[in-house]
PDB file of C-alpha atoms in Angstrom:
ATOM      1  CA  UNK A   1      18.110   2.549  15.207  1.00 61.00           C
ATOM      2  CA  UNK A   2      18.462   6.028  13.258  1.00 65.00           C
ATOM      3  CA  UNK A   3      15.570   8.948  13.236  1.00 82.00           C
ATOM      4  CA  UNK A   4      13.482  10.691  11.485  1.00 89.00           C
ATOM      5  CA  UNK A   5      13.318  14.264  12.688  1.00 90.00           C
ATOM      6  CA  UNK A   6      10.163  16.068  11.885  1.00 94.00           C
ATOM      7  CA  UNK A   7       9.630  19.863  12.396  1.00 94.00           C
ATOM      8  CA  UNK A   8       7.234  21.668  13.787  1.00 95.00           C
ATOM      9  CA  UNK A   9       6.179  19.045  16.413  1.00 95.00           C
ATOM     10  CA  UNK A  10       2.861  21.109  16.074  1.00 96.00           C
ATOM     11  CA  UNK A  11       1.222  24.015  13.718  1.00 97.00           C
ATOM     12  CA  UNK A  12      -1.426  25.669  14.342  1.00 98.00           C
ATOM     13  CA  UNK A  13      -2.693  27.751  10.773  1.00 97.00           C
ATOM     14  CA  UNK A  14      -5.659  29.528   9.739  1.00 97.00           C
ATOM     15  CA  UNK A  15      -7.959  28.062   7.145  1.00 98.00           C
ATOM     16  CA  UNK A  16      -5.996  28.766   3.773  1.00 97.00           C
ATOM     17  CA  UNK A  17      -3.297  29.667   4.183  1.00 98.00           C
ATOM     18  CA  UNK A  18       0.214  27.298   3.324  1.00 97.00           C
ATOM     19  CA  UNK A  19       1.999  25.405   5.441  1.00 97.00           C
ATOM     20  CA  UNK A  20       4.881  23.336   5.212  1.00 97.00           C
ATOM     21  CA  UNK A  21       5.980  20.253   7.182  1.00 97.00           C
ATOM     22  CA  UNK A  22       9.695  19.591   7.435  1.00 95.00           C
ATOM     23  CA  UNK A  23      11.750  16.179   7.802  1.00 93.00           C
ATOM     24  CA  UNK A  24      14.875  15.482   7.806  1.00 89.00           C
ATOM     25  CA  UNK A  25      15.281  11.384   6.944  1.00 83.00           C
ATOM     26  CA  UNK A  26      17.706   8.873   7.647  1.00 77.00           C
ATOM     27  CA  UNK A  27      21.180   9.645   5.891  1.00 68.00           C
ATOM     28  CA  UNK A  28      21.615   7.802   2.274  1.00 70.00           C
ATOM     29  CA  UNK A  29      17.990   6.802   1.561  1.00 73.00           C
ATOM     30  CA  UNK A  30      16.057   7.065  -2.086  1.00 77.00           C
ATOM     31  CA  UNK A  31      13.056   6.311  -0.863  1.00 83.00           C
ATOM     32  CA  UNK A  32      10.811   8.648   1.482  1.00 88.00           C
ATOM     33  CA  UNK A  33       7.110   8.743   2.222  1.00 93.00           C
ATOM     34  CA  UNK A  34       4.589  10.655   3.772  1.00 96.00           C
ATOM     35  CA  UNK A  35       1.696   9.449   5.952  1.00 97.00           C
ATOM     36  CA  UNK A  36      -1.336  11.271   7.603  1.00 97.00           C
ATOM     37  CA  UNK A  37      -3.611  10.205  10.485  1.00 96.00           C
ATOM     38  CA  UNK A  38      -6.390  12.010  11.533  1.00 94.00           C
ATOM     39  CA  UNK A  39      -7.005  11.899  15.191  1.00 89.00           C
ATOM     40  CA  UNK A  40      -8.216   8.586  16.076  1.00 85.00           C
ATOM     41  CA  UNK A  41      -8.436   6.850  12.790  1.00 88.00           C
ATOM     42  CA  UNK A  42      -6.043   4.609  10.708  1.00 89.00           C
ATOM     43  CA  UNK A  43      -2.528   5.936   9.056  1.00 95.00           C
ATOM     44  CA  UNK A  44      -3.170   6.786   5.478  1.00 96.00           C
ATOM     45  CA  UNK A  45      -0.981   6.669   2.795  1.00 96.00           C
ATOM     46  CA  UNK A  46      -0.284  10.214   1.009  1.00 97.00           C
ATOM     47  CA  UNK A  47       2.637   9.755  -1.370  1.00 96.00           C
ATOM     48  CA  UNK A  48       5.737   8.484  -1.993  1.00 93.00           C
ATOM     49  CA  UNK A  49       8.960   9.398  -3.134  1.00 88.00           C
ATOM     50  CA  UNK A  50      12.251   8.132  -5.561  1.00 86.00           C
ATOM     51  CA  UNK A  51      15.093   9.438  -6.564  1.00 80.00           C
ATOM     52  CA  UNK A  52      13.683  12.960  -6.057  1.00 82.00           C
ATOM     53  CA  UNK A  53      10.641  11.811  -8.024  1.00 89.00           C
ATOM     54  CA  UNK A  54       7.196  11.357  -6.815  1.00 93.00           C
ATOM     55  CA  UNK A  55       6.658   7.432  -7.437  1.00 91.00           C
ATOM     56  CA  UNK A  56       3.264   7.135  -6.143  1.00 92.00           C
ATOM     57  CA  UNK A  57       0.511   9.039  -5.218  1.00 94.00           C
ATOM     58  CA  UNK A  58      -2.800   8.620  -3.291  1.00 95.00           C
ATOM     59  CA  UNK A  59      -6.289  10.131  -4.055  1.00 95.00           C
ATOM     60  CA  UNK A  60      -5.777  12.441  -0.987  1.00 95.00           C
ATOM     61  CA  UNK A  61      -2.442  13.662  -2.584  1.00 96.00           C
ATOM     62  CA  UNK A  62      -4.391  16.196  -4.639  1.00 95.00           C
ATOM     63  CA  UNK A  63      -3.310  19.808  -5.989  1.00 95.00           C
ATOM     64  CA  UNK A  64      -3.088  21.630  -3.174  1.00 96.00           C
ATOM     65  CA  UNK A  65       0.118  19.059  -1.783  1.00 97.00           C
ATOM     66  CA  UNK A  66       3.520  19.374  -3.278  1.00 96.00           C
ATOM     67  CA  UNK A  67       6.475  17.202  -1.774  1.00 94.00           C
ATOM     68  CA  UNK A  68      10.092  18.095  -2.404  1.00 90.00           C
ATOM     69  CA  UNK A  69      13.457  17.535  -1.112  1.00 86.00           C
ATOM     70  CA  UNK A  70      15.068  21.729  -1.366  1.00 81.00           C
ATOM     71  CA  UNK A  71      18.544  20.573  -0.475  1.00 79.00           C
ATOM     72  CA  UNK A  72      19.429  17.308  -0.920  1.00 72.00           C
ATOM     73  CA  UNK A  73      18.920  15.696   3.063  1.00 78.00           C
ATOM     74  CA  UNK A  74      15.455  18.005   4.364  1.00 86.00           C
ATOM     75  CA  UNK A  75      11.902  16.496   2.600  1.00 90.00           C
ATOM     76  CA  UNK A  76       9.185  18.549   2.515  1.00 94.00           C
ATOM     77  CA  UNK A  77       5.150  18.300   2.333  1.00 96.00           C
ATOM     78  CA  UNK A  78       3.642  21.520   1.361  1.00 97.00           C
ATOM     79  CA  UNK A  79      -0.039  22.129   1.761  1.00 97.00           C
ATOM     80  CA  UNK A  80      -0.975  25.531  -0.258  1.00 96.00           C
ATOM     81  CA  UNK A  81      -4.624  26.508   0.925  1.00 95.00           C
ATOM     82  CA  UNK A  82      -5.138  24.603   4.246  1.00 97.00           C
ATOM     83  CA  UNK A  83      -8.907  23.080   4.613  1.00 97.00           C
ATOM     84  CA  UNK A  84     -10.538  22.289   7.960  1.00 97.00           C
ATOM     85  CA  UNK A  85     -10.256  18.376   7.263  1.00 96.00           C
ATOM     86  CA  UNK A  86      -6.644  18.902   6.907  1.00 97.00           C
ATOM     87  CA  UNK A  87      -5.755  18.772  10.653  1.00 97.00           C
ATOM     88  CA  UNK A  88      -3.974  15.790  11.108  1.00 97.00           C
ATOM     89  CA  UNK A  89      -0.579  14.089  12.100  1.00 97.00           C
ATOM     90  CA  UNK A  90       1.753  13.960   9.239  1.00 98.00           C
ATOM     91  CA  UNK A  91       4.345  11.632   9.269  1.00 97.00           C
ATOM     92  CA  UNK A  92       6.681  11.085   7.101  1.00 95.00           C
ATOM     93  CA  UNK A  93       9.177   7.627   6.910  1.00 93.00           C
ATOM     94  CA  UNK A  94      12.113   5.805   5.514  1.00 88.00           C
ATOM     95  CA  UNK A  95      12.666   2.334   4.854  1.00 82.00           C
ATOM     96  CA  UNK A  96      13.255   0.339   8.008  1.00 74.00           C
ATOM     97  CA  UNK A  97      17.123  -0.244   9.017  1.00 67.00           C
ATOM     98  CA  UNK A  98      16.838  -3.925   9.392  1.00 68.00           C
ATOM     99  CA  UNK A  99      13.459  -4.527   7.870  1.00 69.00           C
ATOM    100  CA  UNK A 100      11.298  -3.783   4.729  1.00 72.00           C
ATOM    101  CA  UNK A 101       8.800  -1.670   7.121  1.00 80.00           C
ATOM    102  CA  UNK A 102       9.438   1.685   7.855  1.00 87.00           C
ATOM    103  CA  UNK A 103      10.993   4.347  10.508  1.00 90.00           C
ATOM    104  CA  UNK A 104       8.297   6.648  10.916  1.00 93.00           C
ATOM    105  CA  UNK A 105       9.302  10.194  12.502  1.00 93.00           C
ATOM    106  CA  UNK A 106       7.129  11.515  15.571  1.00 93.00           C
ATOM    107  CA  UNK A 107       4.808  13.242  13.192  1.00 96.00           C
ATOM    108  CA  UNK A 108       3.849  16.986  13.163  1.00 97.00           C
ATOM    109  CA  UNK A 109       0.521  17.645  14.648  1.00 97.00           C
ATOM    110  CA  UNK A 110      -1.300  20.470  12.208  1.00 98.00           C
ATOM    111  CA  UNK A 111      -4.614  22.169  13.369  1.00 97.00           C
ATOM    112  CA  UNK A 112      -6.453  24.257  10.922  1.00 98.00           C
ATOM    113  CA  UNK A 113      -8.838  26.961  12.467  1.00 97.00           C
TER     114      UNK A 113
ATOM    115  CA  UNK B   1     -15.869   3.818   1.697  1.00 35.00           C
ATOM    116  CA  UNK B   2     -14.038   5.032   4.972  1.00 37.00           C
ATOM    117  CA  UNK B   3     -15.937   5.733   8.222  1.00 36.00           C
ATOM    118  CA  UNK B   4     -15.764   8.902   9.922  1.00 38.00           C
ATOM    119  CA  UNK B   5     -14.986   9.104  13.424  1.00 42.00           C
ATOM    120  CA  UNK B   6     -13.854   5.758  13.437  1.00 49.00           C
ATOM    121  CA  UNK B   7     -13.690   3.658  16.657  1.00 63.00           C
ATOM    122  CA  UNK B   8     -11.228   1.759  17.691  1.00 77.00           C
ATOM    123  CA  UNK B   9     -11.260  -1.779  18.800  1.00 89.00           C
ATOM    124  CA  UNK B  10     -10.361  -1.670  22.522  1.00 91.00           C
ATOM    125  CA  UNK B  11      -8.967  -4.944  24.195  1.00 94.00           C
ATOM    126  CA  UNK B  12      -7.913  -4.884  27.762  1.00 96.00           C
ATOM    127  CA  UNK B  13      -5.942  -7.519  29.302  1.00 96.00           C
ATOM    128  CA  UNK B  14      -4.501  -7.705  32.631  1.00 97.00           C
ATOM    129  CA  UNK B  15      -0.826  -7.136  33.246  1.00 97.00           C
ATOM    130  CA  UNK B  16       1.418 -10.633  33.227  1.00 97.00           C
ATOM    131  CA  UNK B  17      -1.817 -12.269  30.947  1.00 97.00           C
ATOM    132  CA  UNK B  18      -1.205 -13.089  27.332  1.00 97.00           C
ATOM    133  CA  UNK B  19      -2.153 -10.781  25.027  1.00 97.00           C
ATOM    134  CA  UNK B  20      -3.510 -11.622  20.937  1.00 97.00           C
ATOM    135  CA  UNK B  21      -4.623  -8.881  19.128  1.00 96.00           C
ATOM    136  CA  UNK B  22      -6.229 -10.061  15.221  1.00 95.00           C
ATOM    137  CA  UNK B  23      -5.938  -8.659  11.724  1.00 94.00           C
ATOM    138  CA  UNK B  24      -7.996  -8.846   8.446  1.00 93.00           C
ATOM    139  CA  UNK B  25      -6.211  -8.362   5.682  1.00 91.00           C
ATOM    140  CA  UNK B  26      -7.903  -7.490   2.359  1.00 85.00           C
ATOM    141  CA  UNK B  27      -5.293  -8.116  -0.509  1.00 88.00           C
ATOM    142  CA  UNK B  28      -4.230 -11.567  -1.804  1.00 88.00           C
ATOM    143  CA  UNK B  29      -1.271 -10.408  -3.613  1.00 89.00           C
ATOM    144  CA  UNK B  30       0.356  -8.644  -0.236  1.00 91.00           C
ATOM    145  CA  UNK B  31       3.608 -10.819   0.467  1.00 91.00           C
ATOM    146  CA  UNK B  32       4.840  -9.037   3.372  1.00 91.00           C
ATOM    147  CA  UNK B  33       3.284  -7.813   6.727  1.00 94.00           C
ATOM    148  CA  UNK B  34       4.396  -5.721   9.451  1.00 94.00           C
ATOM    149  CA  UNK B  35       3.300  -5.028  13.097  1.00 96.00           C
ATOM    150  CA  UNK B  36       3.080  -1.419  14.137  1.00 96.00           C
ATOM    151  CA  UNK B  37       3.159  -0.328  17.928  1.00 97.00           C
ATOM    152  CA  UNK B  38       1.580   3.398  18.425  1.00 95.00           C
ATOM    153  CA  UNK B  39       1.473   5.465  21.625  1.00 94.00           C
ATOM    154  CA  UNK B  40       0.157   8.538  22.188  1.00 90.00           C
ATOM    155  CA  UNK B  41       1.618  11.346  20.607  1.00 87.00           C
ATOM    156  CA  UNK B  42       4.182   9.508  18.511  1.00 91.00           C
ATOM    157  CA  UNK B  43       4.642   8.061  15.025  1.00 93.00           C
ATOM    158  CA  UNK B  44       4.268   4.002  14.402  1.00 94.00           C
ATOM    159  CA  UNK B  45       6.571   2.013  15.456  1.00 94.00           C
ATOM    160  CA  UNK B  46       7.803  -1.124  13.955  1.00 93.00           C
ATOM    161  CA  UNK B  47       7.502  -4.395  16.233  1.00 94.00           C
ATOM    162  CA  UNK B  48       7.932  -7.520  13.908  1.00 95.00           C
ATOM    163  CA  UNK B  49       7.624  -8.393  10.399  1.00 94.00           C
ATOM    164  CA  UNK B  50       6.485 -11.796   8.601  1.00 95.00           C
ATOM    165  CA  UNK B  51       6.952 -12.886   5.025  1.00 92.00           C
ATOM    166  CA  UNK B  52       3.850 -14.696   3.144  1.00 93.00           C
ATOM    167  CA  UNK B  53       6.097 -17.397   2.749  1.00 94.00           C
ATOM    168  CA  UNK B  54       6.083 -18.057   6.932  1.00 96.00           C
ATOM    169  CA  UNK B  55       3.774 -18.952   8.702  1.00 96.00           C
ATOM    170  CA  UNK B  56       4.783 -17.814  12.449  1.00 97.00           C
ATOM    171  CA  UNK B  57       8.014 -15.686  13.456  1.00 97.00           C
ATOM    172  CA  UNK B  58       8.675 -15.159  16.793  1.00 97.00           C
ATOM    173  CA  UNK B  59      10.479 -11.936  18.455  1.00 94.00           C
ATOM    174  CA  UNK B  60      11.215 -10.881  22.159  1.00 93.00           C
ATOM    175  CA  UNK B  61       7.653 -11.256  24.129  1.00 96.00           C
ATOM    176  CA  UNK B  62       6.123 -11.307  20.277  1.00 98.00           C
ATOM    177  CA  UNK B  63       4.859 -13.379  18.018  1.00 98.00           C
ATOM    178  CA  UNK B  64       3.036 -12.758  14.797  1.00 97.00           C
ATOM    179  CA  UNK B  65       1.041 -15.743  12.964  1.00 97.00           C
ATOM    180  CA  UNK B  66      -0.210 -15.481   9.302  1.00 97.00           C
ATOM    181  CA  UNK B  67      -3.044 -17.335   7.880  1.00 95.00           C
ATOM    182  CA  UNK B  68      -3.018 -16.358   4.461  1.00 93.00           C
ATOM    183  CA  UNK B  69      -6.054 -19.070   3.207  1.00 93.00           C
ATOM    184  CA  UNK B  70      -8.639 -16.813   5.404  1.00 93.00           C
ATOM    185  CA  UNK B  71      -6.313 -13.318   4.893  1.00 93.00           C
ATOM    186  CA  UNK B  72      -6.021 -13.093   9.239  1.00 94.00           C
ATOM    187  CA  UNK B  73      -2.420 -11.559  10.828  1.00 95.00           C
ATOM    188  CA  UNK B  74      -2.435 -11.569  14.915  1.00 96.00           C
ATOM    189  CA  UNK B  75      -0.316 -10.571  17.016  1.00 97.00           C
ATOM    190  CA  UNK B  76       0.670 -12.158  20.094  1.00 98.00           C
ATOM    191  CA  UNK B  77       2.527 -10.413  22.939  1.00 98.00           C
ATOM    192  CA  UNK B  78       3.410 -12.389  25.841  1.00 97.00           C
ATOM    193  CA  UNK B  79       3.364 -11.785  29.574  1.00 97.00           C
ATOM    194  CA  UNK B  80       1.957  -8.388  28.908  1.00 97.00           C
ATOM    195  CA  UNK B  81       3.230  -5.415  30.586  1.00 97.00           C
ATOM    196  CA  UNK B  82       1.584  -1.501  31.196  1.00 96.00           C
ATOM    197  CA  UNK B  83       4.219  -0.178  28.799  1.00 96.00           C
ATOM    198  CA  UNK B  84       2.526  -2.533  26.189  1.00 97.00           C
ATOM    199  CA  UNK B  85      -0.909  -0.360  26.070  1.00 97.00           C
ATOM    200  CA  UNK B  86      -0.891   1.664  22.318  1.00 97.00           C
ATOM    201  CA  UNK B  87      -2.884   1.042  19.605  1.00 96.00           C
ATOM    202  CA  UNK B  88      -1.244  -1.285  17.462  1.00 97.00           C
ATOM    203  CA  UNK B  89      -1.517  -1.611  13.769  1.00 95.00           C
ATOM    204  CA  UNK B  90      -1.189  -4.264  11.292  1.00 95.00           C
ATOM    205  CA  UNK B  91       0.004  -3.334   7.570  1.00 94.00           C
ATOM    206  CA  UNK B  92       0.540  -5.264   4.718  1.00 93.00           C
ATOM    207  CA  UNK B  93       3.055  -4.129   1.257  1.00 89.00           C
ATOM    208  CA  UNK B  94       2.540  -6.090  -2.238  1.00 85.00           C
ATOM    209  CA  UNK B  95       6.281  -6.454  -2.420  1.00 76.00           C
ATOM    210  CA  UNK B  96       9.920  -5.194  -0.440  1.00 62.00           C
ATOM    211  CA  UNK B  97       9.524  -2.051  -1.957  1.00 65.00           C
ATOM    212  CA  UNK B  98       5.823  -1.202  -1.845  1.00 77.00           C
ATOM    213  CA  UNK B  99       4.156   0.969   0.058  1.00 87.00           C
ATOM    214  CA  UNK B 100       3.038   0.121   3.349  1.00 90.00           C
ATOM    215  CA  UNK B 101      -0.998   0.151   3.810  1.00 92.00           C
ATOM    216  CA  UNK B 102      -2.393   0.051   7.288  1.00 94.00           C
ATOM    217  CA  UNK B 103      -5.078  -1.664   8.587  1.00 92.00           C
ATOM    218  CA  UNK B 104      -7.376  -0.183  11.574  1.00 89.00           C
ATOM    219  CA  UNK B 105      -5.900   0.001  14.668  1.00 92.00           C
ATOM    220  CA  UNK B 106      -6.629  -1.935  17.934  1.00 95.00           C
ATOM    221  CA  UNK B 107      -6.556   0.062  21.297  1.00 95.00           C
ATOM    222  CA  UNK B 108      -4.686  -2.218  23.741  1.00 97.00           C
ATOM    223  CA  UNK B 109      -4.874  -1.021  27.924  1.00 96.00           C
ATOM    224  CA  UNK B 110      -2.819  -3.263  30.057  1.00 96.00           C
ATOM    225  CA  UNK B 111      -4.687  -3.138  33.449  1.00 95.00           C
ATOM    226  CA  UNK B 112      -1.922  -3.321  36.616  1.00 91.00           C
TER     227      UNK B 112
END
């Protein structure tokens, strides 16, 4: 089954300041997303993304997140003034080889202090 | 609205027993539904997937029913094993190309 790579594994930042949360998808797909889970709670949708478009968005997805894909293969997820609540795992995902689910990459952890 | 601090559902089973783990699922129009494994530290993984047009589909050790008059998804795991215990996740998409939408989580701890 082919990865997603995610990078930093973990980030620690200081209350606002940016970060940004790299993933590098499986060759040849249109269609990435990005997921967050906050420790111990469900996986919640963010946004996703076609064709180097954003297709869909979520009511989390506000301002202060900005997706992009710099060069063609790496994705991005941009947070511009971190908040407390923003510590979470971020995951982001291609469609599924074999399936219509998804291949979720191991997630970077991000703690705001 | 959400809950904070949210609790998971914890069901423990004993290793060899059969496991079934159960699902509510909120949207009519969802026409495909997925089974996510989750262990500690790592992203969802996907276990098995079932059209609204079946009914049961079976995989290796799994099995996920769908009951879509009463919306309920479980997931059945047999013979149960310590490398089963995650929290597992059901998830639903509106079409093939949808996004996916989780449900809550159920912590599952395989005792040896």
């Amino acid at each position: 089954e082919p990865e997603v790579t995610q990078t930093p594994s973990h980030q620690v930042t200081q209350m606002g300041q940016e970060v940004i949360l790299r993933c590098v998808p499986i060759s040849n797909h249109l269609y990435f997303y990005w997921y967050r889970q906050i420790l111990g709670q469900k996986v919640e949708f963010l946004v996703s993304f076609y064709n180097n478009e954003i297709s869909e968005k979520s009511e989390i997805f506000d301002d202060q997140f900005s997706v992009e894909r710099p060069d063609g293969s790496n994705f991005t997820l941009k947070i511009r003034s971190t908040k407390l609540e923003d510590s979470a795992m971020y995951f982001c995902a291609n469609p599924g080889h074999l399936n219509y689910g998804y291949t979720f990459g191991s997630g970077t952890r991000l703690t705001v202090v | 609205g959400e809950s904070v601090g949210l609790h998971l559902p914890t069901l423990s089973v004993q290793e060899g027993d059969n496991s079934i783990i159960n699902c509510a699922y909120s949207n009519s129009a969802s026409d495909y539904f997925i089974w996510y494994k989750q262990e500690s530290g790592k992203g969802p993984q996907f276990i098995i997937d079932i059209r609204s047009n079946m009914d049961k589909r079976q995989g290796q050790r799994v099995t996920v029913l769908l009951n879509k008059t009463v919306k309920h998804l479980s997931l059945q795991i047999a013979a149960t094993q310590p490398g089963d215990s995650a929290v597992y996740f059901c998830a639903e998409k509106e079409t093939s190309y949808d996004k996916v939408i989780f449900g809550p989580g159920t912590s599952l701890s395989v005792i040896p």
